[in-house]
XYZ file of N, CA and C in Angstrom:
687
model
N 61.013 84.023 117.533
C 61.221 83.071 118.965
C 62.847 82.644 118.408
N 63.863 83.232 119.940
C 65.197 82.754 119.699
C 66.150 83.922 119.857
N 64.871 85.164 120.451
C 65.822 86.143 120.566
C 65.529 86.341 122.108
N 66.543 86.105 122.886
C 66.407 86.500 124.663
C 65.960 87.604 124.689
N 66.768 88.603 124.225
C 66.330 89.744 124.903
C 65.190 90.361 124.378
N 64.571 89.824 123.330
C 63.285 89.854 122.815
C 62.119 89.176 124.218
N 62.524 88.094 124.484
C 61.906 87.528 125.228
C 61.865 88.015 126.892
N 63.290 88.174 127.127
C 62.763 88.790 128.353
C 62.321 90.542 128.864
N 62.166 90.762 127.513
C 61.345 92.562 127.390
C 59.783 92.009 127.648
N 59.608 90.914 126.828
C 58.369 90.369 126.330
C 57.917 89.825 127.925
N 58.659 89.131 128.623
C 58.346 89.116 130.121
C 58.298 90.096 131.178
N 58.556 90.683 131.329
C 58.567 92.014 131.646
C 57.224 92.968 131.817
N 57.272 92.615 129.931
C 55.647 93.582 129.514
C 54.661 92.393 130.574
N 54.730 91.442 130.181
C 53.755 90.627 130.653
C 53.286 90.655 132.437
N 54.470 90.631 132.738
C 54.786 90.804 134.257
C 53.981 92.131 134.775
N 54.219 93.312 134.107
C 53.771 94.608 134.701
C 51.947 94.932 133.915
N 51.798 94.197 132.794
C 50.426 94.129 132.345
C 49.617 93.624 133.417
N 50.014 91.997 133.750
C 49.116 91.478 135.103
C 48.549 92.198 136.103
N 50.168 92.788 136.715
C 49.912 93.655 137.856
C 49.059 94.900 137.935
N 49.407 95.048 136.715
C 48.065 96.393 136.413
C 46.414 95.942 136.304
N 46.388 94.605 135.492
C 45.092 93.725 135.674
C 44.633 93.795 137.174
N 45.461 93.313 137.672
C 45.403 92.472 139.443
C 44.734 94.232 139.969
N 45.714 94.895 139.932
C 45.626 96.507 140.356
C 44.131 96.739 140.646
N 43.532 96.653 139.308
C 41.999 97.727 138.512
C 41.207 96.832 138.846
N 41.570 95.527 139.102
C 40.308 94.160 139.280
C 39.552 94.083 137.914
N 40.106 93.841 136.819
C 40.177 94.005 135.162
C 39.251 92.350 135.020
N 38.730 92.168 134.313
C 38.140 91.142 134.073
C 38.567 89.690 134.165
N 38.260 88.668 134.240
C 38.761 87.129 134.470
C 39.654 86.890 133.154
N 38.937 87.516 132.211
C 39.359 87.256 130.677
C 41.017 87.935 130.894
N 40.857 88.897 131.406
C 42.291 90.008 131.416
C 43.379 89.194 131.996
N 42.789 88.473 133.094
C 43.777 87.952 134.086
C 44.631 86.700 133.521
N 43.519 85.855 133.232
C 43.884 84.571 132.368
C 45.034 84.732 131.242
N 44.312 86.075 130.455
C 45.472 86.108 129.122
C 46.883 86.318 129.965
N 46.504 87.378 130.927
C 48.124 87.828 131.760
C 49.214 86.212 131.745
N 48.437 85.610 133.163
C 49.238 84.544 133.156
C 49.462 83.905 132.020
N 48.891 83.313 131.349
C 49.252 82.293 130.180
C 50.373 83.012 129.013
N 50.180 84.489 129.050
C 51.038 85.132 128.635
C 52.960 84.930 128.662
N 52.608 85.052 130.346
C 54.145 84.963 131.234
C 54.431 83.778 131.012
N 53.135 82.440 131.350
C 53.985 81.124 131.547
C 54.416 80.847 129.871
N 54.057 81.328 128.993
C 54.129 80.911 127.381
C 55.670 81.912 127.234
N 55.878 82.709 127.676
C 57.346 83.089 128.004
C 58.460 82.915 128.403
N 57.977 82.202 129.910
C 58.870 81.584 130.089
C 59.350 80.050 129.861
N 58.484 79.490 129.027
C 58.768 78.317 128.393
C 59.584 78.672 127.100
N 59.318 79.503 126.496
C 60.116 80.342 125.492
C 61.622 80.554 125.864
N 61.786 80.945 126.988
C 63.099 81.167 127.761
C 63.783 79.484 128.140
N 63.331 79.187 128.791
C 63.259 77.457 129.178
C 63.876 77.147 128.026
N 63.268 76.864 126.638
C 63.823 76.166 125.455
C 65.653 76.870 125.236
N 65.041 78.280 125.453
C 66.796 79.055 124.790
C 67.464 78.818 125.992
N 67.234 78.457 126.544
C 68.350 78.251 128.264
C 69.105 76.522 128.321
N 67.739 75.679 127.906
C 67.736 74.150 128.205
C 67.428 73.969 129.570
N 66.792 74.999 130.426
C 66.217 75.184 131.825
C 65.398 74.948 132.370
N 64.921 74.054 133.463
C 63.650 74.234 133.946
C 62.374 74.194 133.129
N 62.565 73.070 131.793
C 61.893 72.965 130.596
C 60.540 72.674 131.621
N 60.480 71.087 132.684
C 59.294 70.605 132.820
C 58.487 71.414 133.728
N 58.901 72.118 134.545
C 58.069 73.514 135.689
C 57.609 74.506 134.408
N 58.556 74.797 133.468
C 57.788 75.744 132.497
C 56.538 75.187 131.357
N 56.811 73.944 131.413
C 55.272 73.435 130.873
C 54.303 73.159 131.987
N 54.664 72.791 132.996
C 53.711 72.580 134.032
C 52.614 74.106 133.880
N 53.356 75.119 134.104
C 52.861 76.238 134.376
C 52.102 76.736 133.361
N 52.550 76.075 131.733
C 51.261 76.473 131.008
C 50.433 75.741 130.724
N 50.284 74.673 131.366
C 49.664 73.551 131.198
C 48.256 74.405 131.954
N 49.008 74.532 133.648
C 47.880 75.201 134.509
C 47.230 76.559 134.013
N 48.027 77.197 132.905
C 47.635 78.462 132.387
C 46.572 78.097 131.548
N 46.762 77.220 130.714
C 45.870 76.937 129.582
C 43.903 76.527 130.418
N 44.558 75.703 131.247
C 43.542 75.409 131.795
C 42.391 76.383 132.784
N 43.009 77.494 132.970
C 42.237 78.716 133.446
C 42.143 79.526 132.294
N 42.355 79.251 131.236
C 41.996 79.642 130.029
C 40.446 78.988 129.442
N 40.824 77.764 129.710
C 39.715 77.050 129.063
C 38.198 77.111 130.113
N 38.599 77.212 131.627
C 37.315 77.580 132.077
C 36.683 78.977 131.991
N 37.779 80.454 131.526
C 37.195 81.439 131.124
C 36.362 81.652 129.919
N 37.063 80.851 128.754
C 37.034 81.277 127.412
C 35.704 80.120 126.630
N 35.729 78.733 127.625
C 34.899 77.939 127.205
C 35.909 77.098 126.067
N 34.533 76.209 125.371
C 35.714 75.344 124.185
C 35.337 75.991 122.853
N 34.660 77.082 122.536
C 34.476 77.909 121.651
C 34.643 79.226 121.548
N 36.451 79.178 121.688
C 36.608 80.926 121.779
C 36.707 81.557 120.653
N 36.909 82.884 120.422
C 37.079 83.571 119.678
C 38.170 83.404 118.859
N 38.177 83.918 117.425
C 39.384 83.517 116.351
C 40.778 83.946 117.649
N 40.873 85.299 118.158
C 41.978 85.769 119.016
C 42.411 85.151 119.953
N 41.587 84.441 120.991
C 41.457 83.433 122.043
C 42.047 81.958 121.675
N 41.470 81.582 120.365
C 42.213 80.258 119.730
C 43.316 80.482 119.183
N 43.691 81.147 118.967
C 45.147 81.594 118.582
C 45.872 81.582 119.743
N 45.603 81.884 120.836
C 46.451 82.092 122.178
C 46.105 80.822 122.497
N 45.216 79.706 122.404
C 45.625 78.253 122.640
C 46.604 77.770 122.263
N 46.286 78.128 120.807
C 47.213 77.456 119.630
C 48.392 77.170 120.052
N 49.197 78.546 120.620
C 50.347 79.105 120.437
C 50.844 78.574 122.080
N 49.947 78.683 122.577
C 50.393 77.738 124.034
C 50.269 76.211 124.287
N 49.628 75.550 123.433
C 49.682 73.829 123.098
C 50.773 73.749 122.339
N 51.297 74.632 121.554
C 52.640 74.338 120.789
C 53.946 74.338 121.280
N 53.805 75.452 122.723
C 55.003 75.701 123.281
C 55.057 74.462 124.375
N 53.544 73.976 124.670
C 53.802 72.894 125.669
C 54.259 71.555 124.816
N 53.969 71.595 123.142
C 54.626 70.452 122.774
C 56.168 70.483 122.702
N 56.473 71.764 122.255
C 57.724 71.791 122.037
C 58.481 71.628 123.314
N 58.397 72.135 124.633
C 59.229 71.712 125.699
C 58.887 69.750 126.072
N 57.722 69.081 125.608
C 57.640 68.088 125.702
C 58.778 67.231 124.766
N 58.737 67.905 123.556
C 59.957 67.523 122.539
C 61.112 67.379 123.055
N 61.718 68.398 123.558
C 62.620 68.739 124.016
C 62.847 67.830 125.080
N 61.794 67.708 125.960
C 61.852 66.195 127.321
C 62.043 64.726 126.690
N 61.601 64.425 125.398
C 61.603 63.308 125.171
C 60.213 62.699 124.734
N 59.126 63.287 125.240
C 58.085 62.929 125.536
C 56.870 62.749 124.193
N 56.836 62.057 123.533
C 56.432 62.454 122.104
C 55.115 62.187 122.386
N 54.510 61.323 122.854
C 52.866 61.045 122.820
C 51.940 62.380 123.444
N 53.004 63.139 124.655
C 52.566 64.771 124.960
C 52.555 65.755 123.798
N 53.494 65.589 123.198
C 53.677 66.380 122.204
C 52.872 66.085 120.663
N 52.359 65.042 120.692
C 51.845 65.188 119.751
C 50.073 65.268 120.238
N 49.901 64.704 121.218
C 48.451 65.478 121.579
C 48.457 66.870 121.951
N 49.369 67.565 122.061
C 49.399 69.201 122.252
C 49.191 69.363 120.872
N 50.404 68.916 119.834
C 50.182 69.665 118.642
C 48.863 69.206 117.858
N 48.629 68.154 117.610
C 46.516 68.246 117.005
C 45.535 69.062 117.628
N 45.823 69.637 119.247
C 45.060 70.662 119.717
C 45.173 72.017 119.110
N 47.158 72.345 119.267
C 47.025 73.137 118.904
C 46.771 73.677 117.044
N 46.893 72.798 115.972
C 46.473 72.498 115.142
C 44.839 72.946 114.632
N 44.345 72.040 115.858
C 42.313 72.666 116.013
C 42.223 73.574 116.217
N 42.698 74.357 117.200
C 42.643 76.137 117.444
C 42.888 76.976 116.342
N 44.226 76.918 115.658
C 44.636 77.461 114.454
C 43.572 77.586 113.706
N 42.509 76.741 113.246
C 41.506 76.372 112.884
C 40.192 77.755 112.861
N 39.857 77.793 113.980
C 39.488 79.077 114.719
C 39.488 80.086 113.739
N 40.326 80.391 113.030
C 40.635 81.489 112.527
C 40.470 81.202 110.934
N 39.994 81.879 110.320
C 39.779 81.386 108.919
C 40.961 82.280 107.667
N 41.333 83.439 108.265
C 42.062 84.073 107.821
C 43.526 84.816 108.507
N 44.418 83.608 108.626
C 45.204 83.567 109.582
C 46.546 84.458 109.341
N 47.051 85.480 109.584
C 48.538 86.033 109.712
C 49.404 85.082 108.897
N 50.410 86.052 108.326
C 51.660 85.674 108.297
C 52.233 84.911 109.061
N 52.206 85.453 110.400
C 52.732 84.549 111.377
C 52.413 83.534 111.747
N 50.833 83.302 111.652
C 50.609 82.007 112.295
C 50.371 81.076 110.977
N 50.279 81.834 109.915
C 50.551 80.654 108.801
C 51.828 80.067 108.891
N 52.932 80.412 109.718
C 54.467 80.007 109.625
C 54.172 79.012 110.973
N 53.602 79.518 112.074
C 53.403 78.733 113.265
C 52.675 77.461 113.190
N 51.905 77.434 112.080
C 50.748 76.177 111.491
C 51.647 75.516 110.537
N 52.530 75.593 110.003
C 53.764 74.987 109.118
C 54.614 73.950 110.362
N 55.058 74.937 111.694
C 55.991 74.248 112.263
C 55.205 73.328 113.166
N 54.337 73.563 113.362
C 53.375 72.322 114.268
C 53.347 71.521 113.394
N 52.856 71.656 112.159
C 52.891 70.076 111.030
C 54.407 69.604 111.341
N 55.187 70.526 111.350
C 56.590 69.510 111.249
C 57.064 68.900 112.703
N 56.746 69.400 113.464
C 56.866 68.791 115.150
C 55.654 67.633 115.045
N 54.642 67.911 114.523
C 53.720 66.727 114.702
C 54.141 65.901 114.008
N 54.999 66.023 111.895
C 55.284 64.707 112.097
C 56.599 63.878 112.450
N 57.095 65.135 113.470
C 58.528 64.344 113.988
C 58.266 63.819 114.690
N 57.189 63.828 115.685
C 56.694 63.240 117.176
C 56.036 61.618 116.985
N 55.352 62.330 115.473
C 54.493 60.618 115.057
C 55.509 59.538 114.715
N 56.886 60.316 113.908
C 57.664 59.153 113.693
C 58.690 58.553 114.501
N 58.514 59.859 115.713
C 59.484 59.268 116.951
C 58.663 58.031 117.637
N 57.448 57.914 117.354
C 56.819 56.579 117.950
C 56.230 55.652 116.781
N 57.309 55.884 115.311
C 57.239 54.767 114.498
C 55.899 54.858 113.775
N 55.401 56.142 113.815
C 53.762 56.178 112.644
C 53.944 56.701 111.571
N 54.543 56.333 110.711
C 55.202 56.735 109.432
C 54.261 57.544 108.655
N 53.657 56.938 108.198
C 52.139 56.722 107.074
C 51.566 58.279 107.740
N 51.240 58.333 108.783
C 50.334 59.368 109.488
C 51.766 60.647 109.445
N 52.364 60.455 110.176
C 53.864 61.542 109.639
C 53.844 62.290 108.252
N 54.337 61.268 107.050
C 53.906 61.501 106.282
C 52.985 62.457 105.461
N 51.722 62.192 105.645
C 50.115 62.976 105.323
C 50.470 64.124 106.132
N 51.200 64.019 107.341
C 51.210 65.707 108.296
C 52.353 66.902 107.921
N 53.379 65.982 107.126
C 54.234 66.990 106.623
C 54.154 67.375 105.230
N 53.268 66.813 104.676
C 53.113 67.245 103.093
C 53.161 68.679 103.041
N 51.416 69.534 103.615
C 51.749 70.643 103.352
C 52.542 71.826 104.201
N 53.430 71.387 104.535
C 54.602 72.325 105.353
C 55.393 71.985 104.316
N 55.630 71.231 103.347
C 56.441 71.140 102.826
C 56.624 72.291 101.306
N 55.402 71.853 101.055
C 54.662 72.634 100.083
C 54.173 74.539 100.536
N 54.476 74.470 101.440
C 53.912 75.787 101.546
C 55.495 76.444 101.717
N 56.890 75.441 102.040
C 58.284 75.946 101.843
C 58.779 76.115 100.494
N 57.795 75.437 99.588
C 58.325 75.382 98.297
C 58.084 76.709 97.729
N 57.636 77.504 98.116
C 57.165 79.356 97.570
C 58.377 79.862 97.707
N 58.513 80.072 96.044
C 59.730 80.905 95.795
C 60.510 82.050 96.761
N 59.602 82.800 97.195
C 59.440 83.968 98.376
C 60.612 83.473 99.234
N 59.988 82.458 100.317
C 60.391 81.403 101.032
C 61.850 80.722 101.051
N 62.087 80.429 99.688
C 63.323 79.823 99.475
C 64.108 81.037 99.143
N 63.834 81.866 98.582
C 65.176 82.995 98.860
C 65.587 83.741 99.986
N 64.585 83.725 100.755
C 64.658 84.587 102.045
C 66.047 84.465 102.433
N 66.580 85.980 103.274
C 67.450 85.897 104.142
C 67.064 86.120 105.869
N 65.551 85.790 105.824
C 65.027 85.676 107.120
C 65.628 84.608 107.594
N 66.122 85.076 109.123
C 66.964 84.036 109.631
C 65.480 82.946 110.447
N 64.742 83.487 110.852
C 63.482 82.768 111.695
C 63.176 81.563 110.834
N 62.713 82.481 109.717
C 61.978 81.316 108.298
C 62.919 79.808 107.685
N 64.151 80.199 107.809
C 65.355 79.410 107.679
C 65.302 78.339 108.601
N 65.082 78.677 109.891
C 65.166 77.852 110.913
C 64.123 76.940 110.828
N 62.277 77.698 110.719
C 61.683 77.158 110.636
C 61.614 75.741 109.733
N 61.761 76.106 108.452
C 62.046 75.564 107.130
C 63.487 74.512 107.833
N 64.195 74.145 108.245
C 64.857 73.809 108.394
C 64.255 72.944 109.286
N 63.517 72.724 110.379
C 62.463 71.953 110.841
C 61.567 71.280 110.356
N 61.000 71.885 109.257
C 60.187 71.145 108.236
C 60.817 70.181 107.578
N 61.940 69.858 107.191
C 63.046 69.233 106.533
C 63.192 68.123 107.404
N 63.836 68.292 108.505
C 64.309 67.102 109.617
C 62.821 66.389 109.934
N 61.630 67.093 109.851
C 60.484 66.530 110.251
C 60.383 65.718 108.793
N 60.073 65.992 107.583
C 60.353 65.450 106.200
C 61.433 63.943 106.603
N 62.636 64.532 106.876
C 63.143 63.362 106.591
C 62.943 61.883 107.386
N 62.902 62.598 108.668
C 62.205 60.961 109.372
C 60.640 60.872 109.357
N 59.874 61.989 108.689
C 58.651 60.931 108.216
C 58.702 59.802 107.095
N 59.751 60.210 106.094
C 59.929 59.479 104.175
C 61.515 58.951 104.657
N 61.578 57.702 105.294
C 62.559 57.122 105.395
C 63.105 56.683 104.291
N 62.628 56.428 103.560
C 63.257 56.439 101.652
C 63.673 57.905 101.181
N 63.424 58.693 102.034
C 63.923 60.077 101.368
C 64.610 60.630 102.565
N 65.125 60.361 103.183
C 65.730 61.030 104.538
C 66.775 61.481 104.280
N 67.989 60.822 103.468
C 69.235 61.753 103.290
C 68.859 62.850 102.643
N 68.276 62.782 101.319
C 67.946 64.318 100.835
C 67.503 65.503 101.415
N 66.320 64.364 102.315
C 65.931 66.177 103.196
C 66.868 66.450 104.661
N 67.809 65.416 104.871
C 68.457 66.006 105.983
C 69.788 66.767 105.458
N 70.412 66.496 104.155
C 71.484 67.448 103.615
C 70.606 68.439 103.457
N 69.497 68.940 102.776
C 68.662 70.178 102.844
C 68.492 70.538 103.922
N 67.635 69.829 105.224
C 68.005 70.277 106.692
C 69.709 71.161 107.120
N 70.238 70.249 106.701
C 71.466 71.197 107.281
C 71.963 72.243 106.841
N 71.969 72.184 105.296
C 71.960 73.547 104.454
C 71.305 74.616 104.846
N 70.219 74.344 105.371
C 69.266 75.737 105.679
C 69.597 75.869 107.096
N 69.962 75.140 107.953
C 70.284 75.533 109.341
C 71.603 76.359 109.167
N 72.382 75.520 108.696
C 73.754 76.134 108.507
C 73.957 77.673 107.949
N 72.992 77.983 106.897
C 73.026 79.421 106.542
C 72.805 80.189 107.145
N 72.308 79.781 108.805
C 71.873 81.116 109.538
C 73.240 81.826 110.114
N 73.313 83.006 110.741
C 74.087 83.484 111.403
C 75.112 82.773 112.753
N 76.223 82.754 113.476
C 76.577 82.618 114.420
C 75.251 82.434 115.339
N 75.571 83.580 115.883
C 74.666 83.786 117.296
C 73.354 83.319 117.445
N 72.506 83.071 116.351
C 70.930 82.056 116.370
C 71.604 80.405 116.864
N 72.814 80.520 115.994
C 72.968 78.968 115.985
C 73.102 78.454 117.671
N 73.902 79.327 118.547
C 74.430 79.238 120.076
C 73.354 78.912 121.028
N 71.990 79.427 120.533
C 70.745 79.418 121.516
C 70.373 77.382 121.728
N 70.126 77.506 122.531
C 69.894 76.058 122.852
C 68.694 75.450 122.279
N 67.757 76.184 121.954
C 66.652 75.283 121.299
C 67.408 75.649 119.572
N 67.455 76.261 119.093
C 67.996 76.071 117.615
C 69.257 75.447 117.713
N 70.637 75.261 118.779
C 71.691 74.118 118.630
C 70.441 72.675 118.445
N 69.491 72.613 119.608
C 68.874 71.198 119.781
C 68.066 71.042 117.975
N 68.410 71.650 117.361
C 67.501 70.766 115.974
C 68.828 70.684 115.124
N 69.749 71.466 114.966
C 70.975 70.851 114.273
C 71.681 69.796 115.334
N 71.482 69.152 116.223
C 72.975 68.027 116.785
C 71.212 66.981 116.521
N 70.085 67.464 116.422
C 69.177 66.038 115.848
C 69.588 65.888 114.675
N 69.593 66.884 113.799
C 70.239 66.745 112.293
C 70.951 65.821 111.924
N 72.304 66.215 112.956
C 73.585 65.223 112.625
C 73.404 64.013 113.794
N 72.520 63.478 114.116
C 72.248 62.600 114.568
C 72.004 61.431 113.780
N 70.639 62.079 112.769
C 69.923 61.451 111.985
C 71.128 61.002 111.033
N 72.098 61.947 110.519
C 72.907 61.767 109.671
C 73.638 60.856 109.887
N 74.582 60.473 111.011
C 75.313 59.666 111.495
C 74.848 58.163 111.739
N 73.324 58.224 111.638
C 72.591 56.597 111.602
C 72.656 56.247 109.896
N 73.088 56.951 109.254
C 73.397 56.381 107.861
C 73.952 55.382 107.380
């Protein structure tokens, strides 16, 4: 996430895929997956450009409803991961819109869907920790600090792994900064420590990434919280 060029290529590929699916009369599952892929990628672009976020969220919610009709309430691991990512994107759009109750509900659904896969990939593991970070933030924004503190602990433990502490991977640095922001909001007694760490982790990323709206939004939130101390 955070690569506009890649997101646009993904969107074009998804649109081509759906066109082929429709032209060949493929299964309802293929059509539902194609539509969901398009909607989710448009949501990612909306976050990066800070535009049309409510419309993008509505599109993903409609795509989720169609997939539920097709796959039912007990999807296989692959379909469940798709549901998890779609609910996580709805939640992230809701967070950007300041709608924390909606964000909380969708993040809980995302985490529940991630549990369908007993052997998550490294990417899925990072997505799970990010969902926990966002859920902790959404809970803290609603004053639910005890719940938020419980939710954020596994994500903090995950990023204490030496290999992740030393990495130069910009995406990991970004997601780690979100975890640290979630920890700061969830644990008021340690807020200053976590905000300092979050700012340092974020500021170690290269300038081009920092200019993306969804990335910059995190740094702005860190700065606002620092100014309140």
